[in-house]
Amino acid sequence: MSVIKVMSENLANKIAAGEVIEKCASIVKELVENSIDAKSSNIKVNLLDGGIKEVCVIDDGIGMDSSDAILAFQRHATSKIYKDDDLFFINTLGFRGEALPSIASVSEVFLETCKDNVGTLIHIKGGSIIEQGFSNERKGTKITVTNLFYNTPARLKYLKSEQTELANITSFLEKLALAKPNISFSLTNNNNVIFKTSGSNNLLKTIHEIFGLNISKKMLEIKKINDDFAINGYVCKPEILKSNRNSLITFINGRVVRNNDINRAINDAYYTYKPDGKYPIVVLNIEVDPTLVDVNIHPTKQDVKISKMDSLYDLIYNTIKDVLYNNLLIPDAIKDKEDTYYNYENKKDNINVVNNSEIIKQTTFDFQDLETPVKNEEFKSLILYPVGLCLGTYIVCENDEGIYLLDQHAAQERVNYENYLNNLKKEEINIIDMLIPITIEFKASEYQDFCNHQEVFNNMGFKWENFGINTIKILSHPTWLKTGYEEESIRKIIDLIINLNGDFDVIKFRENVAITLACKMAIKANEHISMLEIEGLLKNLVKCDNPYNCPHGRPTIIKFSIYDLEKMFKRAMN
Ligand code: ZN
Ligand code: ZN
């Protein structure tokens, strides 16, 4: 019996509407997904001029017999869907019956495939079979698509430049390779290797093959389940951030998906471990009962809707937060040279000139190299001997592993921040009367804003009374305000209250207060502090939940390892 079955008319119509081949990446996507469904373990994508001239996909999958091969070019033939309901339980990647016929209708396609030692060859142009016969016997399927849009010149002009088409294809295949570490993918353009994965079925190794050794070395493994979801994958240490979301790569049941709530959970877990506007590198697999996922069946979209999102949010958020908390995250000051290996962000510019094939061979991957995760207790017991202060800004410390530089403002800011936040969260508020009550004069509009939100102020433990027109007198305040800076602190807090708008979110408000006061009350750069103050600061920093970053996500501490120093001074020669 043929593997490929014809779908019911009804279902076909449901799906047919959105089918568009709009760019070379859509062709690659359809062909490669078919290869995956054919249980291939090696998939090669060879492009000419970014796919504009030619897209060729070679796999070693189960192949087709000649009747399946012909059927594959008819509309709504698919081997994956049998009845309407199946659409919502799709576990295979390709699920539409019209990919091949659509492609074939606007291009020239050569198909060579082999099943049970019988090779089939089909040559189709503009949808009609020109040639059909036997081909050499080889395992799998080879499909070559040329002359794209030759018969629809209007659509030809929608193709982007070679570089853009290639960048789209590269980005798609990289994600797919990460989703399927058990499959070896290779991509070439005009015979230059763009990337290659080994199909080792080891996700970390695949991350290495795609992002390079220096990134894979900085990845932390995560793995956790709850009642509804299972997640696993890798997240990066905050020292290697990207300036866009492209490296937030998520899969649901093996499908590359895009979902803002998932991205938000990841981003929130890195809160204060990174600056706003920077994004981590994350490769996250989510396993879930398919009935909880609404896959948008439009073929060009990766968006999904997830039921029980709250449960998934908590799982992702807590798991990433834990792994960041439990690892030593002091960044190395010296970045390894091999960072030039494959510049993910600049690939658009370099894509034609970089030939990675040699480089891939050079940097053979050694798992012994990977740092074993260290519990945060290690940071807590980290002994740093202060040496002094440089440039009035950087605290220099040493221990038997190397030299550490701390940014005194950032470190102090972190200590203050956690301190303020803990106090703001306390149920019981200790208050103290002001020796000399201060008066605060408002503009009329500000006074209105303040009065509208006076509950917020009162709940923090402030006592006050009206004192003439648009003026208030502060009588007492919570004890955690920094001594000597009470008035400044109160004015800052009132500023934040006046600027409250929308729904009041107590967590956000506390964050704002803690961050604002932390920065204001921290020692500034170019302020020479004593050795005693340095020691006090170090002691307090070590106690922090996240000692590595200021509340704005900037690093507080970086390390020059002895090895790096010896390398720089040519004491170590490798
Ligand atoms: Zn600051
Ligand atoms: Zn800061």
Short mmCIF file of C-alpha atoms and ligand atoms in Angstrom, two decimals, residues 409-410 413 519 550-554, ligand 2:
data_model
loop_
_atom_site.label_atom_id
_atom_site.label_comp_id
_atom_site.label_asym_id
_atom_site.label_seq_id
_atom_site.Cartn_x
_atom_site.Cartn_y
_atom_site.Cartn_z
CA HIS A 409 29.34 51.43 42.42
CA ALA A 410 27.77 48.37 40.82
CA GLU A 413 24.22 49.10 44.25
CA CYS A 519 21.71 53.68 42.87
CA CYS A 550 23.96 45.41 39.71
CA PRO A 551 20.16 45.74 39.58
CA HIS A 552 20.50 47.12 36.05
CA GLY A 553 22.22 43.92 34.94
CA ARG A 554 25.74 45.30 34.64
ZN ZN B 2 23.45 49.69 38.01
#
